[in-house]
Every structure is written in structure tokens, then in C-alpha cells.
mmCIF file of C-alpha atoms in Angstrom:
data_model
loop_
_atom_site.group_PDB
_atom_site.id
_atom_site.type_symbol
_atom_site.label_atom_id
_atom_site.label_comp_id
_atom_site.label_asym_id
_atom_site.label_seq_id
_atom_site.Cartn_x
_atom_site.Cartn_y
_atom_site.Cartn_z
ATOM 1 C CA MET A 1 99.544 46.115 213.837
ATOM 2 C CA PRO A 2 97.591 49.132 215.135
ATOM 3 C CA SER A 3 95.832 47.045 217.854
ATOM 4 C CA LEU A 4 99.186 46.535 219.427
ATOM 5 C CA SER A 5 99.793 50.284 219.854
ATOM 6 C CA ASN A 6 99.714 50.310 223.684
ATOM 7 C CA PRO A 7 102.041 47.203 224.096
ATOM 8 C CA LEU A 8 104.442 48.758 221.549
ATOM 9 C CA LEU A 9 104.589 51.992 223.475
ATOM 10 C CA LEU A 10 106.929 50.559 226.073
ATOM 11 C CA ILE A 11 108.464 47.635 223.987
ATOM 12 C CA ARG A 12 111.892 49.324 223.917
ATOM 13 C CA ASP A 13 112.148 49.265 227.700
ATOM 14 C CA PRO A 14 112.837 45.606 228.139
ATOM 15 C CA LEU A 15 115.235 45.557 225.256
ATOM 16 C CA VAL A 16 117.110 48.415 227.071
ATOM 17 C CA VAL A 17 117.271 46.705 230.151
ATOM 18 C CA LEU A 18 118.606 43.580 228.389
ATOM 19 C CA ILE A 19 121.348 45.699 226.734
ATOM 20 C CA TYR A 20 122.277 47.016 230.168
ATOM 21 C CA SER A 21 122.609 43.614 231.454
ATOM 22 C CA VAL A 22 124.670 42.442 228.642
ATOM 23 C CA ALA A 23 126.905 45.614 228.977
ATOM 24 C CA ALA A 24 127.330 45.075 232.625
ATOM 25 C CA ALA A 25 128.328 41.374 232.078
ATOM 26 C CA MET A 26 130.877 42.428 229.614
ATOM 27 C CA ARG A 27 132.067 45.220 231.970
ATOM 28 C CA ARG A 28 131.083 47.793 229.418
ATOM 29 C CA PHE A 29 128.355 49.532 231.242
ATOM 30 C CA PRO A 30 129.244 53.173 231.372
ATOM 31 C CA PHE A 31 129.525 54.630 234.905
ATOM 32 C CA ASN A 32 130.260 58.237 234.850
ATOM 33 C CA ILE A 33 129.005 61.407 236.310
ATOM 34 C CA PHE A 34 125.872 61.531 234.345
ATOM 35 C CA ILE A 35 124.924 58.039 235.452
ATOM 36 C CA SER A 36 125.682 58.586 239.052
ATOM 37 C CA SER A 37 123.770 61.928 239.007
ATOM 38 C CA ALA A 38 120.814 60.259 237.308
ATOM 39 C CA ILE A 39 120.632 57.764 240.126
ATOM 40 C CA GLY A 40 120.658 60.581 242.719
ATOM 41 C CA LEU A 41 118.115 62.572 240.862
ATOM 42 C CA ALA A 42 115.857 59.525 240.473
ATOM 43 C CA LEU A 43 115.848 59.031 244.212
ATOM 44 C CA LEU A 44 114.850 62.693 244.775
ATOM 45 C CA GLU A 45 112.098 62.404 242.287
ATOM 46 C CA ALA A 46 110.735 59.280 244.083
ATOM 47 C CA ALA A 47 111.074 61.061 247.583
ATOM 48 C CA ILE A 48 108.734 63.941 246.526
ATOM 49 C CA VAL A 49 106.141 61.856 244.780
ATOM 50 C CA PRO A 50 104.146 61.528 248.128
ATOM 51 C CA PHE A 51 103.925 65.313 248.287
ATOM 52 C CA GLY A 52 102.405 65.433 244.872
ATOM 53 C CA HIS A 53 100.045 63.044 243.279
ATOM 54 C CA GLY A 54 101.162 60.303 245.404
ATOM 55 C CA ASN A 55 100.762 57.512 242.770
ATOM 56 C CA PRO A 56 103.888 55.197 242.713
ATOM 57 C CA ILE A 57 103.076 53.734 239.119
ATOM 58 C CA VAL A 58 102.873 57.354 237.630
ATOM 59 C CA GLY A 59 105.903 58.439 239.642
ATOM 60 C CA ALA A 60 107.851 55.232 238.281
ATOM 61 C CA TYR A 61 106.823 56.218 234.710
ATOM 62 C CA GLY A 62 108.096 59.756 235.353
ATOM 63 C CA ILE A 63 111.430 58.467 236.479
ATOM 64 C CA ARG A 64 111.612 56.006 233.639
ATOM 65 C CA SER A 65 110.957 58.928 231.227
ATOM 66 C CA ASP A 66 113.713 61.003 232.594
ATOM 67 C CA PHE A 67 116.620 58.545 233.286
ATOM 68 C CA LEU A 68 116.144 55.028 232.023
ATOM 69 C CA HIS A 69 117.517 55.648 228.506
ATOM 70 C CA VAL A 70 120.455 57.975 229.405
ATOM 71 C CA PRO A 71 122.933 55.196 229.827
ATOM 72 C CA MET A 72 121.975 54.035 226.228
ATOM 73 C CA ILE A 73 123.667 57.251 224.873
ATOM 74 C CA PHE A 74 126.991 56.279 226.212
ATOM 75 C CA ILE A 75 126.529 52.643 225.239
ATOM 76 C CA ILE A 76 125.924 53.644 221.638
ATOM 77 C CA GLY A 77 128.800 56.037 221.861
ATOM 78 C CA ARG A 78 131.192 53.148 222.999
ATOM 79 C CA THR A 79 129.928 50.501 220.818
ATOM 80 C CA LEU A 80 129.670 52.091 217.445
ATOM 81 C CA THR A 81 133.341 52.087 216.056
ATOM 82 C CA PRO A 82 133.825 54.324 212.954
ATOM 83 C CA ALA A 83 133.228 51.278 210.768
ATOM 84 C CA ARG A 84 129.961 50.281 212.619
ATOM 85 C CA LEU A 85 128.866 53.834 212.560
ATOM 86 C CA MET A 86 129.306 53.963 208.680
ATOM 87 C CA THR A 87 127.237 50.787 208.474
ATOM 88 C CA VAL A 88 124.483 52.461 210.389
ATOM 89 C CA CYS A 89 124.566 55.636 208.208
ATOM 90 C CA GLN A 90 124.713 53.546 205.071
ATOM 91 C CA ALA A 91 121.487 51.790 206.164
ATOM 92 C CA ALA A 92 119.894 55.167 207.154
ATOM 93 C CA VAL A 93 120.704 56.569 203.661
ATOM 94 C CA ILE A 94 119.020 53.441 201.981
ATOM 95 C CA LEU A 95 116.066 53.688 204.443
ATOM 96 C CA SER A 96 115.431 57.396 203.676
ATOM 97 C CA ILE A 97 114.238 56.350 200.140
ATOM 98 C CA PRO A 98 111.359 54.048 201.035
ATOM 99 C CA TYR A 99 110.482 56.192 203.998
ATOM 100 C CA THR A 100 109.856 59.281 201.817
ATOM 101 C CA LEU A 101 107.790 57.177 199.571
ATOM 102 C CA LEU A 102 105.638 56.233 202.593
ATOM 103 C CA LEU A 103 105.163 59.937 203.501
ATOM 104 C CA VAL A 104 104.094 60.564 199.945
ATOM 105 C CA ALA A 105 101.647 57.867 200.115
ATOM 106 C CA GLN A 106 100.315 59.185 203.439
ATOM 107 C CA PHE A 107 100.187 62.721 202.009
ATOM 108 C CA TYR A 108 97.992 61.729 199.113
ATOM 109 C CA SER A 109 95.816 59.011 200.954
ATOM 110 C CA PRO A 110 92.663 59.762 203.004
ATOM 111 C CA GLN A 111 93.014 59.486 206.779
ATOM 112 C CA SER A 112 90.959 56.213 206.600
ATOM 113 C CA ALA A 113 93.528 54.547 204.435
ATOM 114 C CA TRP A 114 95.529 51.649 205.893
ATOM 115 C CA VAL A 115 98.702 53.847 205.685
ATOM 116 C CA ASN A 116 97.322 56.501 207.774
ATOM 117 C CA ARG A 117 95.433 54.136 210.458
ATOM 118 C CA GLY A 118 95.729 55.938 213.806
ATOM 119 C CA LEU A 119 96.349 54.457 217.435
ATOM 120 C CA GLY A 120 94.279 51.297 218.190
ATOM 121 C CA GLY A 121 93.188 50.999 214.409
ATOM 122 C CA SER A 122 91.302 54.347 214.600
ATOM 123 C CA LEU A 123 89.881 55.279 211.270
ATOM 124 C CA THR A 124 90.347 59.100 211.998
ATOM 125 C CA GLY A 125 93.921 58.554 211.201
ATOM 126 C CA ALA A 126 97.338 59.423 212.524
ATOM 127 C CA GLY A 127 97.941 62.514 210.419
ATOM 128 C CA PHE A 128 97.841 65.948 212.075
ATOM 129 C CA SER A 129 96.134 68.809 210.417
ATOM 130 C CA GLY A 130 98.204 70.688 207.857
ATOM 131 C CA ALA A 131 96.873 72.978 205.286
ATOM 132 C CA GLU A 132 94.980 72.918 201.986
ATOM 133 C CA GLY A 133 93.115 69.888 203.116
ATOM 134 C CA LYS A 134 96.378 67.888 203.507
ATOM 135 C CA PHE A 135 97.555 66.322 206.670
ATOM 136 C CA ARG A 136 101.005 66.060 208.183
ATOM 137 C CA PRO A 137 102.082 62.464 207.588
ATOM 138 C CA PRO A 138 103.335 60.491 210.642
ATOM 139 C CA GLY A 139 105.386 57.977 208.763
ATOM 140 C CA THR A 140 105.905 54.826 210.894
ATOM 141 C CA PHE A 141 105.009 56.861 214.136
ATOM 142 C CA SER A 142 101.903 58.074 215.616
ATOM 143 C CA PHE A 143 102.507 61.867 215.058
ATOM 144 C CA ILE A 144 104.538 64.084 212.883
ATOM 145 C CA THR A 145 107.057 64.536 215.647
ATOM 146 C CA GLY A 146 108.532 61.168 214.587
ATOM 147 C CA PRO A 147 109.495 62.197 211.146
ATOM 148 C CA ALA A 148 110.560 65.653 212.415
ATOM 149 C CA ALA A 149 113.200 64.032 214.579
ATOM 150 C CA LEU A 150 114.057 61.240 212.051
ATOM 151 C CA TYR A 151 114.818 63.298 208.956
ATOM 152 C CA PRO A 152 117.650 65.387 210.701
ATOM 153 C CA MET A 153 119.272 62.104 211.605
ATOM 154 C CA PHE A 154 118.816 60.804 207.996
ATOM 155 C CA ALA A 155 120.547 64.119 206.683
ATOM 156 C CA ALA A 156 123.426 63.828 209.358
ATOM 157 C CA CYS A 157 123.903 60.132 208.298
ATOM 158 C CA TRP A 158 123.844 61.265 204.624
ATOM 159 C CA PHE A 159 126.663 63.661 205.075
ATOM 160 C CA LEU A 160 128.863 61.157 206.999
ATOM 161 C CA TYR A 161 128.149 58.528 204.281
ATOM 162 C CA VAL A 162 128.998 60.870 201.497
ATOM 163 C CA TYR A 163 132.177 62.255 203.002
ATOM 164 C CA LYS A 164 133.673 59.031 204.273
ATOM 165 C CA SER A 165 132.196 56.212 202.252
ATOM 166 C CA LYS A 166 134.531 54.386 199.747
ATOM 167 C CA ASP A 167 131.595 52.441 198.259
ATOM 168 C CA LYS A 168 131.622 52.572 194.484
ATOM 169 C CA PHE A 169 127.774 53.075 194.600
ATOM 170 C CA ALA A 170 128.024 56.039 196.970
ATOM 171 C CA SER A 171 127.450 58.644 194.241
ATOM 172 C CA LEU A 172 124.240 56.986 192.973
ATOM 173 C CA LEU A 173 122.878 56.072 196.304
ATOM 174 C CA GLY A 174 123.637 59.395 197.997
ATOM 175 C CA SER A 175 122.097 61.261 195.004
ATOM 176 C CA ILE A 176 118.886 59.332 195.291
ATOM 177 C CA SER A 177 118.839 59.718 199.004
ATOM 178 C CA ALA A 178 119.323 63.448 198.749
ATOM 179 C CA LEU A 179 116.440 63.674 196.379
ATOM 180 C CA ALA A 180 114.216 61.712 198.938
ATOM 181 C CA ILE A 181 115.174 63.974 201.777
ATOM 182 C CA LEU A 182 114.323 66.996 199.521
ATOM 183 C CA VAL A 183 111.076 65.685 198.697
ATOM 184 C CA ALA A 184 110.219 64.840 202.385
ATOM 185 C CA ILE A 185 110.610 68.496 203.469
ATOM 186 C CA PRO A 186 107.530 69.943 201.705
ATOM 187 C CA VAL A 187 105.438 66.751 201.912
ATOM 188 C CA SER A 188 105.777 66.632 205.694
ATOM 189 C CA ILE A 189 104.173 70.142 205.982
ATOM 190 C CA SER A 190 106.275 70.397 209.238
ATOM 191 C CA ARG A 191 108.189 73.603 210.129
ATOM 192 C CA SER A 192 110.163 71.561 212.810
ATOM 193 C CA LEU A 193 111.242 69.167 210.265
ATOM 194 C CA PHE A 194 112.213 71.810 207.721
ATOM 195 C CA ILE A 195 114.174 73.956 210.370
ATOM 196 C CA SER A 196 115.929 70.856 211.949
ATOM 197 C CA VAL A 197 117.123 69.515 208.500
ATOM 198 C CA LEU A 198 118.225 73.033 207.552
ATOM 199 C CA LEU A 199 120.473 73.166 210.552
ATOM 200 C CA VAL A 200 122.048 69.872 209.666
ATOM 201 C CA VAL A 201 122.499 70.807 206.090
ATOM 202 C CA VAL A 202 124.249 74.159 206.882
ATOM 203 C CA ALA A 203 126.693 72.268 209.232
ATOM 204 C CA GLY A 204 127.241 69.532 206.710
ATOM 205 C CA VAL A 205 127.917 71.948 203.870
ATOM 206 C CA ALA A 206 130.363 73.880 206.069
ATOM 207 C CA ALA A 207 132.039 70.640 207.075
ATOM 208 C CA GLY A 208 133.082 69.688 203.626
ATOM 209 C CA PRO A 209 135.518 72.496 202.868
ATOM 210 C CA LEU A 210 136.702 72.545 206.481
ATOM 211 C CA ARG A 211 137.551 68.784 206.398
ATOM 212 C CA PHE A 212 138.968 68.605 202.727
ATOM 213 C CA GLY A 213 139.587 72.069 201.681
ATOM 214 C CA ILE A 214 139.270 72.163 197.914
ATOM 215 C CA ARG A 215 140.455 68.591 197.533
ATOM 216 C CA LEU A 216 137.272 66.599 197.683
ATOM 217 C CA GLN A 217 137.131 62.980 196.863
ATOM 218 C CA ALA A 218 135.743 62.371 193.277
ATOM 219 C CA HIS A 219 132.505 60.638 194.483
ATOM 220 C CA THR A 220 131.951 63.256 197.191
ATOM 221 C CA ALA A 221 132.266 66.115 194.704
ATOM 222 C CA ILE A 222 129.911 64.380 192.347
ATOM 223 C CA VAL A 223 127.229 63.820 195.088
ATOM 224 C CA LEU A 224 127.471 67.363 196.308
ATOM 225 C CA LEU A 225 127.097 68.743 192.817
ATOM 226 C CA GLY A 226 124.277 66.294 192.174
ATOM 227 C CA ALA A 227 122.364 67.287 195.278
ATOM 228 C CA ILE A 228 122.737 70.973 194.190
ATOM 229 C CA CYS A 229 121.405 70.111 190.707
ATOM 230 C CA LEU A 230 118.525 67.846 192.075
ATOM 231 C CA ALA A 231 117.070 70.889 194.067
ATOM 232 C CA PRO A 232 115.502 72.382 190.891
ATOM 233 C CA LEU A 233 114.713 68.992 189.520
ATOM 234 C CA ALA A 234 112.757 68.175 192.709
ATOM 235 C CA LEU A 235 110.480 71.245 192.091
ATOM 236 C CA THR A 236 109.164 69.467 188.899
ATOM 237 C CA ILE A 237 107.917 66.383 191.043
ATOM 238 C CA PRO A 238 104.013 66.704 191.511
ATOM 239 C CA ALA A 239 104.452 65.553 195.229
ATOM 240 C CA VAL A 240 106.861 68.436 195.883
ATOM 241 C CA GLN A 241 104.787 70.945 194.036
ATOM 242 C CA ASP A 242 101.672 69.893 196.113
ATOM 243 C CA GLY A 243 103.745 69.726 199.235
ATOM 244 C CA LEU A 244 105.132 73.224 198.700
ATOM 245 C CA PHE A 245 101.532 74.553 198.105
ATOM 246 C CA ALA A 246 100.517 73.122 201.387
ATOM 247 C CA PHE A 247 103.678 73.933 203.366
ATOM 248 C CA SER A 248 103.732 77.607 202.187
ATOM 249 C CA SER A 249 100.072 77.915 203.162
ATOM 250 C CA ARG A 250 100.716 76.566 206.618
ATOM 251 C CA TRP A 251 103.726 78.605 207.104
ATOM 252 C CA THR A 252 101.790 81.821 206.237
ATOM 253 C CA ALA A 253 98.841 80.733 208.437
ATOM 254 C CA SER A 254 100.995 79.588 211.449
ATOM 255 C CA THR A 255 104.042 81.814 211.179
ATOM 256 C CA THR A 256 103.374 85.061 209.305
ATOM 257 C CA SER A 257 99.954 85.741 210.774
ATOM 258 C CA GLN A 258 101.329 85.294 214.250
ATOM 259 C CA GLY A 259 104.167 87.759 213.827
ATOM 260 C CA GLY A 260 106.608 85.983 211.808
ATOM 261 C CA VAL A 261 109.485 83.651 212.611
ATOM 262 C CA LYS A 262 110.315 85.846 215.797
ATOM 263 C CA GLU A 263 107.002 85.494 217.420
ATOM 264 C CA ALA A 264 105.721 82.072 216.096
ATOM 265 C CA ILE A 265 108.933 80.099 216.502
ATOM 266 C CA LEU A 266 111.479 81.894 218.604
ATOM 267 C CA GLN A 267 108.869 83.096 221.028
ATOM 268 C CA ARG A 268 107.365 79.785 221.450
ATOM 269 C CA PHE A 269 110.847 78.349 222.133
ATOM 270 C CA TYR A 270 111.528 80.888 224.664
ATOM 271 C CA ASN A 271 108.191 80.313 226.514
ATOM 272 C CA ASP A 272 108.838 76.591 226.581
ATOM 273 C CA THR A 273 112.333 77.111 228.019
ATOM 274 C CA LEU A 274 113.362 80.352 229.756
ATOM 275 C CA GLY A 275 109.616 81.336 230.183
ATOM 276 C CA ALA A 276 109.041 78.318 232.344
ATOM 277 C CA VAL A 277 112.230 78.862 234.357
ATOM 278 C CA LEU A 278 111.224 82.378 235.128
ATOM 279 C CA ASN A 279 107.706 81.661 236.088
ATOM 280 C CA PRO A 280 107.243 82.613 239.784
ATOM 281 C CA ASN A 281 104.135 80.273 240.118
ATOM 282 C CA VAL A 282 106.045 77.003 240.147
ATOM 283 C CA PRO A 283 105.275 75.014 243.183
ATOM 284 C CA PHE A 284 107.990 74.055 245.719
ATOM 285 C CA PHE A 285 107.323 70.367 245.717
ATOM 286 C CA GLY A 286 105.605 70.114 242.446
ATOM 287 C CA SER A 287 102.731 67.783 241.287
ATOM 288 C CA GLY A 288 104.765 64.738 241.411
ATOM 289 C CA THR A 289 106.941 63.302 238.751
ATOM 290 C CA GLY A 290 105.074 61.851 235.771
ATOM 291 C CA TYR A 291 102.033 64.037 236.352
ATOM 292 C CA SER A 292 102.416 65.943 233.080
ATOM 293 C CA THR A 293 102.821 62.805 230.907
ATOM 294 C CA ASN A 294 100.066 61.294 228.795
ATOM 295 C CA PHE A 295 100.428 58.189 230.931
ATOM 296 C CA GLY A 296 100.129 60.138 234.045
ATOM 297 C CA GLN A 297 97.088 62.147 232.905
ATOM 298 C CA GLN A 298 95.332 58.942 231.832
ATOM 299 C CA GLN A 299 95.955 57.319 235.111
ATOM 300 C CA LEU A 300 95.220 60.363 237.480
ATOM 301 C CA ARG A 301 92.554 62.100 235.388
ATOM 302 C CA SER A 302 91.174 59.518 233.103
ATOM 303 C CA PHE A 303 92.027 61.440 229.864
ATOM 304 C CA VAL A 304 95.166 62.094 227.798
ATOM 305 C CA GLY A 305 96.689 65.553 228.197
ATOM 306 C CA PHE A 306 99.821 67.332 228.979
ATOM 307 C CA GLY A 307 99.026 68.191 232.511
ATOM 308 C CA ASN A 308 100.831 71.231 233.805
ATOM 309 C CA SER A 309 102.967 72.006 230.700
ATOM 310 C CA GLU A 310 103.366 70.751 227.130
ATOM 311 C CA GLY A 311 106.962 72.134 226.973
ATOM 312 C CA GLU A 312 109.713 69.875 228.632
ATOM 313 C CA PHE A 313 111.250 72.603 230.931
ATOM 314 C CA GLY A 314 107.832 73.265 232.215
ATOM 315 C CA ARG A 315 107.095 69.600 232.999
ATOM 316 C CA LEU A 316 110.283 69.126 234.855
ATOM 317 C CA LEU A 317 109.793 72.174 236.927
ATOM 318 C CA TYR A 318 105.924 71.897 237.593
ATOM 319 C CA ASP A 319 106.237 68.248 238.239
ATOM 320 C CA ASN A 320 109.114 68.213 240.444
ATOM 321 C CA GLY A 321 109.096 71.672 241.971
ATOM 322 C CA VAL A 322 111.651 74.357 242.301
ATOM 323 C CA VAL A 323 114.605 72.632 243.901
ATOM 324 C CA VAL A 324 114.491 69.029 242.284
ATOM 325 C CA GLY A 325 113.083 70.417 239.168
ATOM 326 C CA GLY A 326 115.912 72.935 238.923
ATOM 327 C CA PHE A 327 118.513 70.082 239.386
ATOM 328 C CA LEU A 328 116.813 68.269 236.586
ATOM 329 C CA LEU A 329 117.113 71.273 234.307
ATOM 330 C CA MET A 330 120.717 71.608 235.089
ATOM 331 C CA TYR A 331 121.157 68.010 234.326
ATOM 332 C CA ARG A 332 119.615 68.369 230.832
ATOM 333 C CA VAL A 333 121.648 71.360 230.100
ATOM 334 C CA ALA A 334 124.939 69.731 231.167
ATOM 335 C CA LEU A 335 124.237 66.669 229.025
ATOM 336 C CA ALA A 336 123.520 68.801 225.939
ATOM 337 C CA LEU A 337 126.710 70.962 226.652
ATOM 338 C CA PHE A 338 128.771 67.769 227.042
ATOM 339 C CA LEU A 339 127.700 66.617 223.513
ATOM 340 C CA ALA A 340 128.588 70.060 222.219
ATOM 341 C CA ILE A 341 131.975 70.184 223.866
ATOM 342 C CA ARG A 342 132.845 66.600 222.550
ATOM 343 C CA SER A 343 131.693 67.597 219.154
ATOM 344 C CA PHE A 344 133.952 70.730 219.267
ATOM 345 C CA HIS A 345 136.949 68.447 220.215
ATOM 346 C CA GLY A 346 136.456 66.641 217.026
ATOM 347 C CA TRP A 347 136.153 69.910 215.088
ATOM 348 C CA PHE A 348 139.617 70.761 216.449
ATOM 349 C CA ARG A 349 140.933 67.408 215.381
ATOM 350 C CA ASN A 350 140.008 68.328 211.824
ATOM 351 C CA ASP A 351 136.901 66.039 211.974
ATOM 352 C CA GLN A 352 133.746 68.234 211.734
ATOM 353 C CA ILE A 353 131.273 65.357 211.135
ATOM 354 C CA ALA A 354 130.433 65.069 214.794
ATOM 355 C CA PHE A 355 129.302 68.582 214.767
ATOM 356 C CA VAL A 356 126.839 67.730 212.059
ATOM 357 C CA PHE A 357 125.336 65.103 214.214
ATOM 358 C CA LEU A 358 125.128 67.667 217.139
ATOM 359 C CA MET A 359 122.775 69.701 215.008
ATOM 360 C CA ALA A 360 120.486 66.791 214.908
ATOM 361 C CA SER A 361 120.583 65.914 218.598
ATOM 362 C CA PHE A 362 121.309 69.106 220.742
ATOM 363 C CA LEU A 363 117.741 70.445 220.939
ATOM 364 C CA LEU A 364 116.261 66.843 221.397
ATOM 365 C CA VAL A 365 118.580 66.410 224.439
ATOM 366 C CA LEU A 366 118.167 69.979 225.723
ATOM 367 C CA SER A 367 114.427 70.437 225.554
ATOM 368 C CA GLY A 368 112.997 67.343 223.809
ATOM 369 C CA GLN A 369 109.731 65.945 225.283
ATOM 370 C CA TRP A 370 111.214 62.886 226.928
ATOM 371 C CA SER A 371 107.881 61.939 228.435
ATOM 372 C CA GLN A 372 106.862 61.190 224.775
ATOM 373 C CA THR A 373 108.347 58.009 223.688
ATOM 374 C CA THR A 374 109.159 59.027 220.112
ATOM 375 C CA ALA A 375 111.068 62.107 221.123
ATOM 376 C CA GLN A 376 112.843 60.304 224.041
ATOM 377 C CA GLY A 377 113.929 57.580 221.661
ATOM 378 C CA ALA A 378 115.122 60.114 219.001
ATOM 379 C CA ALA A 379 117.141 61.874 221.641
ATOM 380 C CA THR A 380 118.782 58.668 222.767
ATOM 381 C CA ILE A 381 119.809 57.544 219.370
ATOM 382 C CA ALA A 382 120.826 61.010 218.053
ATOM 383 C CA ALA A 383 122.984 61.680 221.064
ATOM 384 C CA GLY A 384 124.540 58.236 220.893
ATOM 385 C CA LEU A 385 125.377 58.651 217.207
ATOM 386 C CA THR A 386 126.802 62.091 218.003
ATOM 387 C CA LEU A 387 129.291 60.492 220.683
ATOM 388 C CA ALA A 388 130.135 57.693 218.151
ATOM 389 C CA ALA A 389 130.933 60.498 215.501
ATOM 390 C CA CYS A 390 133.217 62.017 218.079
ATOM 391 C CA ARG A 391 135.639 59.004 218.231
ATOM 392 C CA PRO A 392 138.732 59.683 216.384
ATOM 393 C CA GLN A 393 139.234 57.890 213.066
ATOM 394 C CA PRO A 394 141.602 54.942 213.163
ATOM 395 C CA THR A 395 145.065 55.567 211.985
ATOM 396 C CA GLU A 396 147.259 53.227 210.067
ATOM 397 C CA LYS A 397 148.142 50.210 212.157
ATOM 398 C CA PRO A 398 151.778 49.725 212.903
ATOM 399 C CA ILE A 399 153.541 46.769 211.271
ATOM 400 C CA LYS A 400 153.661 43.804 213.688
ATOM 401 C CA ARG A 401 157.209 42.272 214.049
ATOM 402 C CA ARG A 402 157.493 38.782 215.337
ATOM 403 C CA ASN A 403 161.071 39.338 216.846
ATOM 404 C CA GLN A 404 161.015 42.766 217.957
ATOM 405 C CA LYS A 405 163.560 42.122 220.699
ATOM 406 C CA LYS A 406 166.099 40.719 218.112
ATOM 407 C CA LEU A 407 165.580 43.709 215.827
ATOM 408 C CA LEU A 408 166.055 46.095 218.587
ATOM 409 C CA ALA A 409 169.159 44.393 219.858
ATOM 410 C CA PRO A 410 172.614 45.485 218.552
ATOM 411 C CA ARG A 411 173.742 43.611 215.481
ATOM 412 C CA ILE A 412 177.014 41.951 216.112
ATOM 413 C CA LYS A 413 178.860 40.626 213.186
ATOM 414 C CA HIS A 414 182.091 39.345 214.932
ATOM 415 C CA PRO A 415 182.543 37.446 218.283
ATOM 416 C CA ALA A 416 185.497 39.772 219.238
ATOM 417 C CA LEU A 417 183.111 42.882 219.074
ATOM 418 C CA ALA A 418 180.757 41.021 221.253
ATOM 419 C CA THR A 419 183.216 40.647 224.051
ATOM 420 C CA SER A 420 184.278 44.369 223.898
ATOM 421 C CA HIS A 421 180.666 45.448 223.694
#
């Protein structure tokens, strides 16, 4: 339904508001320091809009981008019990298989094909330039950033499913899903997807021995060994071979030619974060919240762009000024650190799986482009899953006794003993 791209852009917002209403009616709406701080910062953002662009609609969109979905993180964390989280992870493991097939179809299809149809039905396609005549497939999203945020969550869900599932089909399903995730990495031609999945895999592989020692469950050991054996097998798949050729070409062109990983990736991350913070040219009041969003640029300047900054730290600072923007940066850092601390609490409880989800959510929360709906949704869901994974596993339920008082009372066998007692 490419003609519905604009209405679908904000379709999750009414659903989020409905969820908040239901949570409030059930007295399950989370009210903590992050929610109360969000309300205060939203009021500050609204107060400085007249000193910037002065457009209330763009200002409202900016406030919506920064805070509307934050309570959803805590609602997901509260609602998903360990059993429900397992159900979600099992669904994600299953979904990764057809989703990879979609990426492969987009990888081999021209941009005019229906699987690559762009926003509004554009025949130029939604793929972004990759290498060797191939485009980076967007999956079900409008840009490669969607799969780049989705597959780390797929990988985190895979590890939880493999480590904790008691399903008799876990070995087969886990092996097929592992192959699908391996195939998606080169086919995506995305450095972000590769690095993000790699971080999750490193944390997931480390979590196994730390959680189980050398006594792995049978199906877990089978799936892990199968995943290791599938890596060389995946290299024989034509899609993987073609994807590796395009991926290596893009890595050389975009990374090696720009000074290697240090310059092309680490330096870019530094410029988007600390580089923006240390910039002395940040205006005091800013351009007004929402200015550096695609919606804001379209409303204020009649074309789509990133305004003052493409990076999230730069957007928050340039749009909201030194003071309010500084508070917003501290808010995002505090939220990311909160997830990290909760994950480490799980680590010390000998449950490392939350740390695996942290690897998929930390950067999305810290510096993800929340003005872009895909990144905002990914950050919300990944952070919510991280909090859900932090919940302690249920222990064995105590045996219920109907007559506990009688059992606790002293047993009297003779009336005379009762009098003396």
C-alpha cells in the first residue's frame, strides 16, 4: 500500500495513546522520574518555540518525537512477563526467516519491482545505493535503517529463544533462523547492520558459558554447534556470495578509502555525539524543536532535509539551544545508563540475557534518530524488551495448603496435654 505512506507514518501514535489510556485505567501506567522529567522537558521545549521557528505544529511534532513513546518502554517492560517475552522472541525467530527471503528478493530485483516500490509508489525504489550495482534493501521499511535496527533485535531474540526455550522444535527452528540472520548480513550491504548484529552475537556467545557453564541443555548445544557449522555452509549460497562481493566493495569504498574503521566509523560517531556537544556555535535558544526533522523541514522550508544536523545530539542541541538541549542530552544519556544498570543487575543475578538485549538497544536509545519514525520505534521496542529481559525468572511456586493455620498449630494427641499446654 505505497499510496498510504504518509498516513502510515504516524499510525502508531493513536495506538500508543490508546495503550496509555488502557494502562491508566488499569492503574498500570508507569510514573517514574523519566516520565515526570519528560513532562517538564516537553514544557521547556514548548516555551522556547516562539524564540525559534515559531510554528506550533512543527513544535508539537518535535515534542512528540522526543517524548511521546518513552512511557511505552516501561509499559513493555512491565507487561512482558518471562513467558510472554519468550512468545515474542519465538515469533521474532520465525519472522526472521521470511524477512530474510524478502531482503534477498529486493537485493536481486530492480528498483522498479513491486518489492522495492518507494514512498508514495515511486518507481525509483526504496533501496539505497550500495555497491557493484546493488542497492541496500529496505525490507518492509522505507530505508535500510529499518533492517539495520531490526536484525540486532532478531539476534537478541534468537539467543533468548535458544537458551531458554523448551520447545522440541527449538533445534530445527533455531538453526534455520541462524542461517537466515547470517544470510541477511552480506545481503543488506549495511555496515551498521553488521556491526550491530556482531555486538549482539558477541554478548550472546559470552552469555552461554556464563549462564550455564559447560552444562548446556541438549538442544542449546545442538543449535550453537549448528550455527557454527552453518557459517561455512552459508558461504556456498549464491545470495551470500553476491552479497559478500557487494558488501566488501562498499566496505573498501566507504571505510578503507576514508582512513579505515577509525576514521569512517568511530570518527563519524564522535562527530555526531561529542563533536556536536563541544561545538561553540550552538545557539542559546535554538531554532525551535522539530526544526531538524523531515516533517519540520517540509513545513518550514518546503523540502525534506535534516535541517541543522543529521546526528541526534546535534538535532537536540541546535533545535533547542544550549540550556534546554543540554538537558535533553542528559535525559537521553540517563535513560541509556538506566538500561545498562538494570541489565548489569540481571548479570549479577546470573541471568546475562538482558545484557544481550542491551547491545541491541543501547545506541538506539543514546543517539538514535528519534525524529525518524523507524529509529524511534526500534528504540522503544528494543528498550522495552531489554527491561522485560531484566525481570527475574519465576521461581518454583510454593505448595498451597488449604488449612495452613491447622498445620502450624501444635498437634495435640491427648486432652490432658491440651490443658497443661
